JSON list of C-alpha atoms in Angstrom, two decimals:
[
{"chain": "A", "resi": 1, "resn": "UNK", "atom": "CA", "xyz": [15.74, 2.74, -13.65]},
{"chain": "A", "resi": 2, "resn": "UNK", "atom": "CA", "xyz": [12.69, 1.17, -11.90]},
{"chain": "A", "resi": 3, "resn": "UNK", "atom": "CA", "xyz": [9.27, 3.26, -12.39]},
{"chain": "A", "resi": 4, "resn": "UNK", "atom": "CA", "xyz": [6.65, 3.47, -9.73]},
{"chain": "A", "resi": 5, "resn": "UNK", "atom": "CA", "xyz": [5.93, 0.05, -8.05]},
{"chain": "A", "resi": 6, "resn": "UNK", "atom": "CA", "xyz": [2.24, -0.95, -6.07]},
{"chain": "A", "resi": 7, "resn": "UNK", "atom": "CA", "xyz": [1.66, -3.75, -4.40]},
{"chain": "A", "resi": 8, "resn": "UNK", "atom": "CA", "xyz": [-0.97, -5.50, -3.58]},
{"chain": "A", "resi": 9, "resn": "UNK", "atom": "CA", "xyz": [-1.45, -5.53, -7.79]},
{"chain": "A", "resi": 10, "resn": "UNK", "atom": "CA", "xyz": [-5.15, -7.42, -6.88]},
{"chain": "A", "resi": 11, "resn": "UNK", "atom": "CA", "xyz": [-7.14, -7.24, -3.30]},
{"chain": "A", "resi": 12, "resn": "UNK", "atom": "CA", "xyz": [-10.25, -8.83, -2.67]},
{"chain": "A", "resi": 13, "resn": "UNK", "atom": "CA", "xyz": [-11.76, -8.08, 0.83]},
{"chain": "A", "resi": 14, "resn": "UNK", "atom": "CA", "xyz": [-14.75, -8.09, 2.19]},
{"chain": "A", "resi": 15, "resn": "UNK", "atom": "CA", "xyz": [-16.97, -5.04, 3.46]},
{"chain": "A", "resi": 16, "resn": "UNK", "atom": "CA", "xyz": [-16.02, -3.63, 6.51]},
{"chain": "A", "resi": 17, "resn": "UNK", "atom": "CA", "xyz": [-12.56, -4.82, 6.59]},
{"chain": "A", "resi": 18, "resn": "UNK", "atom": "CA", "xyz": [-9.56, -2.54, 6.26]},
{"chain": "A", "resi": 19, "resn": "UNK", "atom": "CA", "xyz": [-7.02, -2.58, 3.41]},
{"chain": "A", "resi": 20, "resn": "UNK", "atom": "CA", "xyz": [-3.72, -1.17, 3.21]},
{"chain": "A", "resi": 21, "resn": "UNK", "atom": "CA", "xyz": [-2.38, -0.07, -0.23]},
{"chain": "A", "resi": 22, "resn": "UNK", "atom": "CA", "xyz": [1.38, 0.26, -1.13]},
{"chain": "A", "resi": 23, "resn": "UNK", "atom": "CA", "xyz": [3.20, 2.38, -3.20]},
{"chain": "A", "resi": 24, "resn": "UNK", "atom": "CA", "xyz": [7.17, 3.00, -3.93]},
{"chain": "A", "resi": 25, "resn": "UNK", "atom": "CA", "xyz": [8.28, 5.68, -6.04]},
{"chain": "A", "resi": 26, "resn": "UNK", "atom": "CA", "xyz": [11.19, 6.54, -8.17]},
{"chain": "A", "resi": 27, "resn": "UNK", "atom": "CA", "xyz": [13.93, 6.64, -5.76]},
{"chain": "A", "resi": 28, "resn": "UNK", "atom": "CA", "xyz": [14.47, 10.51, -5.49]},
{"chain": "A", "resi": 29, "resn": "UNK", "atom": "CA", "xyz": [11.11, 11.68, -6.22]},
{"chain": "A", "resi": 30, "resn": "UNK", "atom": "CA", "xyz": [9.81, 14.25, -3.66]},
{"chain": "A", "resi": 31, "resn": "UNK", "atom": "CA", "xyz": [6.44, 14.21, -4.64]},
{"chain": "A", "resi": 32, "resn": "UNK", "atom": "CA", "xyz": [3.48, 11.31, -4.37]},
{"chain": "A", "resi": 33, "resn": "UNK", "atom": "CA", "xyz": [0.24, 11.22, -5.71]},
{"chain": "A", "resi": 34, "resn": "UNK", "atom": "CA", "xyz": [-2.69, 8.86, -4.31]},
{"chain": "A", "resi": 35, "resn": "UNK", "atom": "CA", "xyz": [-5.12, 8.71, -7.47]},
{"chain": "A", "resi": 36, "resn": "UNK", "atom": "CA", "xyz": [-8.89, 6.56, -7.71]},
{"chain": "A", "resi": 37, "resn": "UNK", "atom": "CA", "xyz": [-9.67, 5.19, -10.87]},
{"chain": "A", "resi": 38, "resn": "UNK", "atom": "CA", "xyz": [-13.33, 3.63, -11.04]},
{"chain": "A", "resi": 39, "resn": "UNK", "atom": "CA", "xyz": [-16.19, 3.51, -13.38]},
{"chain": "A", "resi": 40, "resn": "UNK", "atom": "CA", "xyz": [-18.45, 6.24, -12.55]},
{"chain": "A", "resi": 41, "resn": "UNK", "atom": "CA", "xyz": [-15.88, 8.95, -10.97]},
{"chain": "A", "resi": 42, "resn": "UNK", "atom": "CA", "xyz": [-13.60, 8.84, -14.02]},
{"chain": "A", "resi": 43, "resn": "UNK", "atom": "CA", "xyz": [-9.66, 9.32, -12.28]},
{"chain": "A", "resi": 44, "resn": "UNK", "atom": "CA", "xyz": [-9.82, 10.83, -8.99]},
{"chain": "A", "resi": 45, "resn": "UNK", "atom": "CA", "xyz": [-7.35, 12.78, -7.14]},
{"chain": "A", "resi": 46, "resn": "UNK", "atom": "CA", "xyz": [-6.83, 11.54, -3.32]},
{"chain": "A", "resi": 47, "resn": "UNK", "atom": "CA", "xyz": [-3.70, 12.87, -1.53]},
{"chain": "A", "resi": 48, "resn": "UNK", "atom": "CA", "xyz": [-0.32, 14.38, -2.69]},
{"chain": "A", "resi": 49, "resn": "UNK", "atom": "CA", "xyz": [2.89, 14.12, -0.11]},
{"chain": "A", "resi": 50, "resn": "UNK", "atom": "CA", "xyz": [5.44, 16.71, -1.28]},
{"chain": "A", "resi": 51, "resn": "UNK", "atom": "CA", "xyz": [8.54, 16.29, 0.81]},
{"chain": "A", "resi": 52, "resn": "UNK", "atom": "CA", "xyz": [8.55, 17.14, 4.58]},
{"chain": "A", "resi": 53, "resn": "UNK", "atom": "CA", "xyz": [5.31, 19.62, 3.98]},
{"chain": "A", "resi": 54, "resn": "UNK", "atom": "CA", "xyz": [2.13, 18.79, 5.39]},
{"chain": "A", "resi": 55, "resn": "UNK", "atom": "CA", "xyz": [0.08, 16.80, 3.21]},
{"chain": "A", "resi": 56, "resn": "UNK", "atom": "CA", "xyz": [-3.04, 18.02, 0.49]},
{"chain": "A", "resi": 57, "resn": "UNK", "atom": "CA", "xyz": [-5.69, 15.69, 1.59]},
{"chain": "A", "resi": 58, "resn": "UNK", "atom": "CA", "xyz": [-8.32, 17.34, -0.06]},
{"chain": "A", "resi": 59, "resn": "UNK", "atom": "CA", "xyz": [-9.35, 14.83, -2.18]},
{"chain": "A", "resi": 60, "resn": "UNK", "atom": "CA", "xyz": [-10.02, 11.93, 0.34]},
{"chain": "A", "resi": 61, "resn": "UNK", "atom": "CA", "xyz": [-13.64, 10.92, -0.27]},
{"chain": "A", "resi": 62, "resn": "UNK", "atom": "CA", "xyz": [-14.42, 10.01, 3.98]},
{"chain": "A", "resi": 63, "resn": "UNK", "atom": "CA", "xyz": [-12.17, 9.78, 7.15]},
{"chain": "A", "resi": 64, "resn": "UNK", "atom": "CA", "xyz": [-12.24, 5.75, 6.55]},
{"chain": "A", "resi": 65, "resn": "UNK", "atom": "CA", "xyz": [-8.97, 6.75, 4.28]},
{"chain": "A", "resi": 66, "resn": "UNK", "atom": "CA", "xyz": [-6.16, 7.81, 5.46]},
{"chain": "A", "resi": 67, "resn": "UNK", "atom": "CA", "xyz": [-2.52, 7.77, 4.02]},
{"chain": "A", "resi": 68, "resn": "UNK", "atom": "CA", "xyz": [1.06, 8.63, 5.23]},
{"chain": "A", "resi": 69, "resn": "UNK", "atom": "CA", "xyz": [4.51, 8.60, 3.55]},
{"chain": "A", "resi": 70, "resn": "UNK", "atom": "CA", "xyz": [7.71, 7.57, 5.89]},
{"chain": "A", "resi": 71, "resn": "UNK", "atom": "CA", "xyz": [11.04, 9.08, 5.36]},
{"chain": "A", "resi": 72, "resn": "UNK", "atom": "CA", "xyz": [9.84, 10.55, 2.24]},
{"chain": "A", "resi": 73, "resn": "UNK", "atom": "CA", "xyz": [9.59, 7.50, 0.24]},
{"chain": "A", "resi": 74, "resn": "UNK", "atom": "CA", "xyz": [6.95, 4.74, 0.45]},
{"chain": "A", "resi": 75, "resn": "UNK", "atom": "CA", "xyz": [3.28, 5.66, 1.19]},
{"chain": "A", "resi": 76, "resn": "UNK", "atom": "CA", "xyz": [0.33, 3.42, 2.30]},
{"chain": "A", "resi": 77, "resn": "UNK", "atom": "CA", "xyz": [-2.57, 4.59, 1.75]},
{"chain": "A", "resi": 78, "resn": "UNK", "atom": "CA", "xyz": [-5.35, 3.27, 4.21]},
{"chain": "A", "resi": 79, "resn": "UNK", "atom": "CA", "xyz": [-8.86, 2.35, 3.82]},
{"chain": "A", "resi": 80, "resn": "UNK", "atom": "CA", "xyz": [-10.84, 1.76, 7.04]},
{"chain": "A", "resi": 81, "resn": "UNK", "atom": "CA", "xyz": [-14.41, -0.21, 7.46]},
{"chain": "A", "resi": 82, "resn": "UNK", "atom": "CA", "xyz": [-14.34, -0.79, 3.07]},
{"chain": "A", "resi": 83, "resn": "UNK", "atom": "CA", "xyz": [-17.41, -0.09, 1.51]},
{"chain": "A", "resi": 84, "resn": "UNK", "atom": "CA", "xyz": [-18.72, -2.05, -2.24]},
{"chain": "A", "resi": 85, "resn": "UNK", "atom": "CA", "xyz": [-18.59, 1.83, -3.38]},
{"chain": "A", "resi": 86, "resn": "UNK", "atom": "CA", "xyz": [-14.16, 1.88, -2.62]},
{"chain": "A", "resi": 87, "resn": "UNK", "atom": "CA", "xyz": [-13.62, -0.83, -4.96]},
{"chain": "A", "resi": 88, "resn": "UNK", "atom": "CA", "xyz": [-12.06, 0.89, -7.75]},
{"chain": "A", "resi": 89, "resn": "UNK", "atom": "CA", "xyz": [-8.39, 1.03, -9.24]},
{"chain": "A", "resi": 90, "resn": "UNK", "atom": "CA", "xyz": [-6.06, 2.77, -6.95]},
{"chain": "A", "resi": 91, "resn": "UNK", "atom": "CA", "xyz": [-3.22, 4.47, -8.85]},
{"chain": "A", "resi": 92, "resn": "UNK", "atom": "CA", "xyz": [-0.04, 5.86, -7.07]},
{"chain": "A", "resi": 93, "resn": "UNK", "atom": "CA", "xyz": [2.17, 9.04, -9.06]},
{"chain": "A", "resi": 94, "resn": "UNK", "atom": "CA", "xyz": [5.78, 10.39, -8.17]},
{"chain": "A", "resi": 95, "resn": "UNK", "atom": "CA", "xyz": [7.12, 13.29, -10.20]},
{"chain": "A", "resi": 96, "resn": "UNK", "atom": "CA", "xyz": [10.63, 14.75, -9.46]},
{"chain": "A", "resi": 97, "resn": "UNK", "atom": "CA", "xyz": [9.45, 18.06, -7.35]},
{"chain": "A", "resi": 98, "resn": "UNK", "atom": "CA", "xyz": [7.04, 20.88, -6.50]},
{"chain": "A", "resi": 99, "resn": "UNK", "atom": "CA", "xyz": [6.53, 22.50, -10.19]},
{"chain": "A", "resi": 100, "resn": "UNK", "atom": "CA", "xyz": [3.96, 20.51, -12.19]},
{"chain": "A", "resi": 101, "resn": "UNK", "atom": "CA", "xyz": [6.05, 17.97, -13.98]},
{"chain": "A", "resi": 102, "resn": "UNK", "atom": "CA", "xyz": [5.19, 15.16, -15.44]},
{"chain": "A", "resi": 103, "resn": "UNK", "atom": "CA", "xyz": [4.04, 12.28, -12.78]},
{"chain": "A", "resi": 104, "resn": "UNK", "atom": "CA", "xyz": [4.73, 8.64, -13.53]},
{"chain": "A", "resi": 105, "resn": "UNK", "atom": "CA", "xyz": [2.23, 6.20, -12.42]},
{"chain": "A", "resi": 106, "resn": "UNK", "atom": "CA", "xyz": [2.76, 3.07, -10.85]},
{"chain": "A", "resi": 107, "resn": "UNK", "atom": "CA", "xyz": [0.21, -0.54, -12.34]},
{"chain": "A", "resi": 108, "resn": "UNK", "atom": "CA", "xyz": [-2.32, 0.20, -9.70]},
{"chain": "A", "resi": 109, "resn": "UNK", "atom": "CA", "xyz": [-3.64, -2.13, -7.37]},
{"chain": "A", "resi": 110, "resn": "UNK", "atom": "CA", "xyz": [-7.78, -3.05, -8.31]},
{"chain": "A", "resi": 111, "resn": "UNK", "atom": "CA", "xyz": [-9.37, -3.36, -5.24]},
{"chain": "A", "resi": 112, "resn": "UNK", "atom": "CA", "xyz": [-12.59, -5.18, -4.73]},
{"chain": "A", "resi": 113, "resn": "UNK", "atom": "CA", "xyz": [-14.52, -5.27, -1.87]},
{"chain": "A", "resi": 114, "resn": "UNK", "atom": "CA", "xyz": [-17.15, -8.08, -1.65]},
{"chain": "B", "resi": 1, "resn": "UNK", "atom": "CA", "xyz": [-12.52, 25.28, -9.44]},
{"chain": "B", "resi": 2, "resn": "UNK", "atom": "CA", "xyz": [-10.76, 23.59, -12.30]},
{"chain": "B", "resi": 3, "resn": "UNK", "atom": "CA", "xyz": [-12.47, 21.43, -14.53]},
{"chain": "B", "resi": 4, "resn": "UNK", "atom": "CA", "xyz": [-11.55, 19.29, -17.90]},
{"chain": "B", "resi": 5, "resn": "UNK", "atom": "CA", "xyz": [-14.21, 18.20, -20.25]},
{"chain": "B", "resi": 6, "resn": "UNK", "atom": "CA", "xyz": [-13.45, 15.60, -22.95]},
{"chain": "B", "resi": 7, "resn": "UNK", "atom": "CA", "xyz": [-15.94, 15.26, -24.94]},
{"chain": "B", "resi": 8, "resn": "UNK", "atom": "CA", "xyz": [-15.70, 12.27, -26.94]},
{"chain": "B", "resi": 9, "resn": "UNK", "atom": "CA", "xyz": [-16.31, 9.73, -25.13]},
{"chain": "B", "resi": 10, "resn": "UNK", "atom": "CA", "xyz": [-15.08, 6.99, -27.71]},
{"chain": "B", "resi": 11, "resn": "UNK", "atom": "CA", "xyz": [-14.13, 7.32, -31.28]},
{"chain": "B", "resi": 12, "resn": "UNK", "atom": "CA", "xyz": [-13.47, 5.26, -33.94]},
{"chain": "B", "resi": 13, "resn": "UNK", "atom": "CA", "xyz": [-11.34, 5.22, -37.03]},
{"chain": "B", "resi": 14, "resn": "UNK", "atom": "CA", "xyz": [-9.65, 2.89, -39.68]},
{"chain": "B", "resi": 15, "resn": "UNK", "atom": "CA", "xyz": [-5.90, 2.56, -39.63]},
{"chain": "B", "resi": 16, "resn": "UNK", "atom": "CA", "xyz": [-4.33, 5.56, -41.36]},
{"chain": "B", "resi": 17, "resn": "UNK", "atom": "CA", "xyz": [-6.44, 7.56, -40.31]},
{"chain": "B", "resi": 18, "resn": "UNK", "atom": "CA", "xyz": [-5.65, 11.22, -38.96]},
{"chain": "B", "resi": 19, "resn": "UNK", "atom": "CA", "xyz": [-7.72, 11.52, -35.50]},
{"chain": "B", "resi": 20, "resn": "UNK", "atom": "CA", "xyz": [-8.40, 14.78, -33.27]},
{"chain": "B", "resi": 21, "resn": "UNK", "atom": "CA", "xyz": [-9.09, 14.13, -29.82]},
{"chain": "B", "resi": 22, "resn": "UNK", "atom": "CA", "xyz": [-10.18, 17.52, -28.12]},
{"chain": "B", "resi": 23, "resn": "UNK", "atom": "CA", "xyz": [-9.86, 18.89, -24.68]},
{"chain": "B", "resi": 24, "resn": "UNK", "atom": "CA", "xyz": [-11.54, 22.24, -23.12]},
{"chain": "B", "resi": 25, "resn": "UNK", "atom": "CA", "xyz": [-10.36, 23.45, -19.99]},
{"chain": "B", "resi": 26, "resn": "UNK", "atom": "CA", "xyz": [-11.63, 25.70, -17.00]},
{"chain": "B", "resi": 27, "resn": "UNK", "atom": "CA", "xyz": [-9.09, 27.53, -14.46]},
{"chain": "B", "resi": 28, "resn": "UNK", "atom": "CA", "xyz": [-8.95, 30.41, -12.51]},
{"chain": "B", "resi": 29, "resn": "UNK", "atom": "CA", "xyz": [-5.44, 30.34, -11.92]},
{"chain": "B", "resi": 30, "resn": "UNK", "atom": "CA", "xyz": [-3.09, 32.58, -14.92]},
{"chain": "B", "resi": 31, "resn": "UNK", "atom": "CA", "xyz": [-0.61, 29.92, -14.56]},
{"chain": "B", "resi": 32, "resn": "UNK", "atom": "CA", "xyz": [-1.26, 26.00, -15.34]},
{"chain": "B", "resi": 33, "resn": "UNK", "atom": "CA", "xyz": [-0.03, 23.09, -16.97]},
{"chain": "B", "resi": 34, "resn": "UNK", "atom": "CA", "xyz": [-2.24, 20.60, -19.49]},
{"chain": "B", "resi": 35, "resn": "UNK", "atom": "CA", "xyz": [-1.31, 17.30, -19.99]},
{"chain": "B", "resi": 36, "resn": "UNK", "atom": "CA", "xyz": [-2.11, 14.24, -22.25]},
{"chain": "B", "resi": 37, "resn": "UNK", "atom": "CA", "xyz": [-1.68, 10.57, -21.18]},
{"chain": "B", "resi": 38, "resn": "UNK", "atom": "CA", "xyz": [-2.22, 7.38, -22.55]},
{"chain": "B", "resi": 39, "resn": "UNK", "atom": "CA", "xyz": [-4.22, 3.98, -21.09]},
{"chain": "B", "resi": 40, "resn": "UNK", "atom": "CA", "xyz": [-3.34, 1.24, -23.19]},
{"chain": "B", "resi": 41, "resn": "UNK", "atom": "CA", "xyz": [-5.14, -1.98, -22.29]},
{"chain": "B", "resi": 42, "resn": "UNK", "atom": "CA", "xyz": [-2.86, -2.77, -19.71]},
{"chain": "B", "resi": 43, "resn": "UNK", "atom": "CA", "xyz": [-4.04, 0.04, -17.85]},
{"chain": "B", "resi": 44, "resn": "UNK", "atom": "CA", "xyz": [-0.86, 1.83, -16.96]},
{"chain": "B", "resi": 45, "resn": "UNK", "atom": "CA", "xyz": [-0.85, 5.44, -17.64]},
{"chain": "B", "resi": 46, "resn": "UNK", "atom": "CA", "xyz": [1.46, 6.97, -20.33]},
{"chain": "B", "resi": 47, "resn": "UNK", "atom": "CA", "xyz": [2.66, 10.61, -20.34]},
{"chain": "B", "resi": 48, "resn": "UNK", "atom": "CA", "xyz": [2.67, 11.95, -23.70]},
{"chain": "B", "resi": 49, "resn": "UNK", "atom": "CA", "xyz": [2.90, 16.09, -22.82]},
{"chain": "B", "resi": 50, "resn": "UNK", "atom": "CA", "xyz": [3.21, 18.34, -20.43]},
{"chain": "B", "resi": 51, "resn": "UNK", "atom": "CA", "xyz": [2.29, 22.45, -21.70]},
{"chain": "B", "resi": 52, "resn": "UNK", "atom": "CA", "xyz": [2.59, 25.68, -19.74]},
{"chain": "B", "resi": 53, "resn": "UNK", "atom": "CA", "xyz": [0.22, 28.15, -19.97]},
{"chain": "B", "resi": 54, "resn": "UNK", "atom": "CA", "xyz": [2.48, 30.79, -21.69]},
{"chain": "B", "resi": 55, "resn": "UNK", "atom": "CA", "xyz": [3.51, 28.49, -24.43]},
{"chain": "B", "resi": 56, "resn": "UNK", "atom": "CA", "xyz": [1.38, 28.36, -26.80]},
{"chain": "B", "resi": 57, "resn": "UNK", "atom": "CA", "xyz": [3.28, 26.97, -29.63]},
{"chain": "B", "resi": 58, "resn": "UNK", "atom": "CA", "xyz": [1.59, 23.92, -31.25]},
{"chain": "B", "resi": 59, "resn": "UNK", "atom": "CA", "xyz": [4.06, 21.04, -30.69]},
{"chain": "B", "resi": 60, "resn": "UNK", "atom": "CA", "xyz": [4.62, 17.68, -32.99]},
{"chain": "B", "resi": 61, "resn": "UNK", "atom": "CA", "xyz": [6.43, 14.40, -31.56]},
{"chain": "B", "resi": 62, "resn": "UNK", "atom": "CA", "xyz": [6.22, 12.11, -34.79]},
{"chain": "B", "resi": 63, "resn": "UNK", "atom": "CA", "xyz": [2.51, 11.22, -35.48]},
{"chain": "B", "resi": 64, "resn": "UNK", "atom": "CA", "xyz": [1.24, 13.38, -32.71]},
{"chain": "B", "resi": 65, "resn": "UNK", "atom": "CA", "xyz": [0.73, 16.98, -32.58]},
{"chain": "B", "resi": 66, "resn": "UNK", "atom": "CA", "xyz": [-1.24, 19.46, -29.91]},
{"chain": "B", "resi": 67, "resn": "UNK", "atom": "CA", "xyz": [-2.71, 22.47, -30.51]},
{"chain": "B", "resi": 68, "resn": "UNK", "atom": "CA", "xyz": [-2.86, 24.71, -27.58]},
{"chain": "B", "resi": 69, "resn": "UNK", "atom": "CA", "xyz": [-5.23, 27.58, -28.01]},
{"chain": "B", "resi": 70, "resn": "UNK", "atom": "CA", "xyz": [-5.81, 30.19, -24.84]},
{"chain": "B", "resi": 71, "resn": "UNK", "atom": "CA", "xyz": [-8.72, 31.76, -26.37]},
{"chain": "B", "resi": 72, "resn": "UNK", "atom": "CA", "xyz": [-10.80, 28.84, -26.50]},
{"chain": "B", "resi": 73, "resn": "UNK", "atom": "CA", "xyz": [-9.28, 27.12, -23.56]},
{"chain": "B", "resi": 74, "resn": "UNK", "atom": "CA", "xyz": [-8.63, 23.98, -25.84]},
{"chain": "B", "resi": 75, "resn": "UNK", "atom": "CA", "xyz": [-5.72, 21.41, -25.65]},
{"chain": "B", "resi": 76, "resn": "UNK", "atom": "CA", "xyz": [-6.39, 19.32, -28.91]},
{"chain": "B", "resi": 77, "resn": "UNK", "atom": "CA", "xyz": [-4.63, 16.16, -29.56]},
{"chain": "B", "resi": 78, "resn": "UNK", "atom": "CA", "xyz": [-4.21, 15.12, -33.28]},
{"chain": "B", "resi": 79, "resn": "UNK", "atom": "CA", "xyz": [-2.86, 11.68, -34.24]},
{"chain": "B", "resi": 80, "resn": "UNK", "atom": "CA", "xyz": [-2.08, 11.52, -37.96]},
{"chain": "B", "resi": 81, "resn": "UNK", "atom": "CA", "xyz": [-1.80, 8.15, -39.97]},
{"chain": "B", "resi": 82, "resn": "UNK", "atom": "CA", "xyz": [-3.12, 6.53, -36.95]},
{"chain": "B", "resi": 83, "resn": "UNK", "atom": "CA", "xyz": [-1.93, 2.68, -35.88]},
{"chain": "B", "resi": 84, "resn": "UNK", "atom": "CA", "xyz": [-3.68, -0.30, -34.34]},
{"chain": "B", "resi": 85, "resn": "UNK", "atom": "CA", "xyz": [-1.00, 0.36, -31.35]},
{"chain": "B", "resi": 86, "resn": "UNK", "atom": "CA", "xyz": [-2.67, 3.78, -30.73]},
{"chain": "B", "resi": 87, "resn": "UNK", "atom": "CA", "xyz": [-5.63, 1.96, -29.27]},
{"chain": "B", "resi": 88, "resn": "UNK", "atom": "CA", "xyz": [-6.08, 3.39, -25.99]},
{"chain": "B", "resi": 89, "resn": "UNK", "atom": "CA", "xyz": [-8.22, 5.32, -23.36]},
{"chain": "B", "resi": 90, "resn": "UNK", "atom": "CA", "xyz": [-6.47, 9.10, -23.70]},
{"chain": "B", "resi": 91, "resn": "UNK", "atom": "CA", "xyz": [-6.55, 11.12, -20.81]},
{"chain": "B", "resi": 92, "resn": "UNK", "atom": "CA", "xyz": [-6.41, 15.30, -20.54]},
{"chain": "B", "resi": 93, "resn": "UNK", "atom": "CA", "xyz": [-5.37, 16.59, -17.41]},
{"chain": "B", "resi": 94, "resn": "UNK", "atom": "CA", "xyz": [-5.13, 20.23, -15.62]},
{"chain": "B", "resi": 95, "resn": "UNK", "atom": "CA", "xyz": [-2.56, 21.11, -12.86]},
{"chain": "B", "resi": 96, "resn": "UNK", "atom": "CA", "xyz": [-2.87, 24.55, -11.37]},
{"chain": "B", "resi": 97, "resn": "UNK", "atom": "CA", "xyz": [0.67, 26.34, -10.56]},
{"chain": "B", "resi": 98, "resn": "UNK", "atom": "CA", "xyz": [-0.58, 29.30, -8.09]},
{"chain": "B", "resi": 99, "resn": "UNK", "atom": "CA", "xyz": [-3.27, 27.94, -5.57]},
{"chain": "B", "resi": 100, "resn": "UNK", "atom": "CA", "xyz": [-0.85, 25.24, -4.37]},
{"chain": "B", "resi": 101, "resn": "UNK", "atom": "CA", "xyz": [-3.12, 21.98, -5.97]},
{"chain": "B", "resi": 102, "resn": "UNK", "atom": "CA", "xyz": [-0.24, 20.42, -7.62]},
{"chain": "B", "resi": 103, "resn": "UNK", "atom": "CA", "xyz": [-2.59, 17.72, -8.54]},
{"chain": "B", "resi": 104, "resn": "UNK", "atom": "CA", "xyz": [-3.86, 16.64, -11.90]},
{"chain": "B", "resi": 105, "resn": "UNK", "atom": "CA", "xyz": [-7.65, 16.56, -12.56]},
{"chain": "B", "resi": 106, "resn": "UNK", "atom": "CA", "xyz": [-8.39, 14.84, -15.42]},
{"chain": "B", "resi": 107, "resn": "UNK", "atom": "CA", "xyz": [-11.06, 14.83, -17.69]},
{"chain": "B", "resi": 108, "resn": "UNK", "atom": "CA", "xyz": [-13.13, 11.46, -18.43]},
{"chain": "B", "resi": 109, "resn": "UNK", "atom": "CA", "xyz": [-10.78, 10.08, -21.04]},
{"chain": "B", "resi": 110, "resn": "UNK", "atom": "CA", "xyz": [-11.13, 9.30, -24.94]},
{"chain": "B", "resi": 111, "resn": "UNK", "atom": "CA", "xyz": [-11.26, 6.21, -25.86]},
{"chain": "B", "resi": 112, "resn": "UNK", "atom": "CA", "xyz": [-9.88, 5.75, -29.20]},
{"chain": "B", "resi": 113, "resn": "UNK", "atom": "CA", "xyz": [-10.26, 2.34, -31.27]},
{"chain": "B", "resi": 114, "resn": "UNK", "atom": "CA", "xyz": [-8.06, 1.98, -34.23]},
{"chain": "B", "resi": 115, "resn": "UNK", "atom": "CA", "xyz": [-9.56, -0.67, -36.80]},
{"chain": "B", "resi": 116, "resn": "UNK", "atom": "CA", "xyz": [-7.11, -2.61, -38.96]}
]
């Protein structure tokens, strides 16, 4: 079946303009992961969506991100007033529910902000 | 908090080579999972294993094998024979079951070169 899709796969903005991010999952997966991926922070954790339940956004770096999941499927994650410091690859995750399985990861979409 | 140190930042070996790539963990929390994934150069990330903390049996898939050891907090990742194919940035990563942080935090990745 299809894995984890992103989309944009490249974005090149410029600072101070916002960026939306897109991620579907595997059709039937109740949880999503927002991940960073950049040179100095190693693989960051952003945001996890698990079904209806409020979301863990404990690992959103400012309020210029922000993310949100409709009808439990596609997210978008945000990123307000970009900074040269957000550009980074940004990795999306679904795994099948709330016990720690195994998450798949979409390509990522590299972001660069000019 | 949790925390996953790798180490080895990059290693290097000659094909057919048996490599160990080692993971120590830190958690709070008496129930957790470890993980291992795979970068290849394409960048998209591989899962290899998933281990609960109350399994501690050592586990072998083909060339690779894990040795899970409590007592030292250690996940190790051995690759025997190794391939050219095996090149990759390897990943060890820490979910916590209890405190409700279902995410993984990873440790800085291996990156493993296998020579021909």
């Amino acid at each position: 079946g299809a894995g984890v899709s992103q989309s944009p796969s490249n974005k090149v903005t410029e600072k101070g303009k916002d960026v939306e991010l897109r991620c579907d999952p595997i059709s039937g997966h109740t949880a999503l992961y927002w991940y960073r991926q950049s040179l100095g922070q190693g693989l960051e954790f952003l945001i996890y969506f698990q079904g209806n339940s409020a979301p863990d956004k404990s690992g959103l770096p400012s309020d210029r991100f922000s993310a949100e999941r409709t009808g439990g499927s596609v997210s978008t994650l945000t990123i307000q007033r970009t900074q040269q410091e957000d550009s980074a690859v940004y990795l999306c995750a679904s795994s099948r529910d709330r016990t720690p399985n195994e998450q798949f990861f979409g390509p990522g979409t590299r972001l660069t902000v000019l | 908090a949790q925390k996953v140190t790798q180490a080895q930042t990059e290693i290097s070996v000659v094909e057919k080579e048996d490599v160990t790539l080692d993971c120590v963990y830190e958690t709070r929390d008496t129930t957790y999972y470890l993980f291992w994934y795979k970068q290849p150069p394409s960048g998209e990330l591989v899962f290899l294993i998933r281990r609960n903390s109350f399994d501690e049996q050592n586990e072998i898939s083909g060339r690779y094998s894990w040795n899970f050891q409590k007592s030292t907090s250690s996940f190790n990742f051995t690759i025997t024979a190794s391939q050219v194919v095996d090149s990759a940035v390897y990943f060890c990563a820490l979910s916590e079951a209890n405190t409700g942080r279902r995410a993984l935090t990873f440790g800085s990745g291996t990156r493993l070169q296998v020579q021909p």
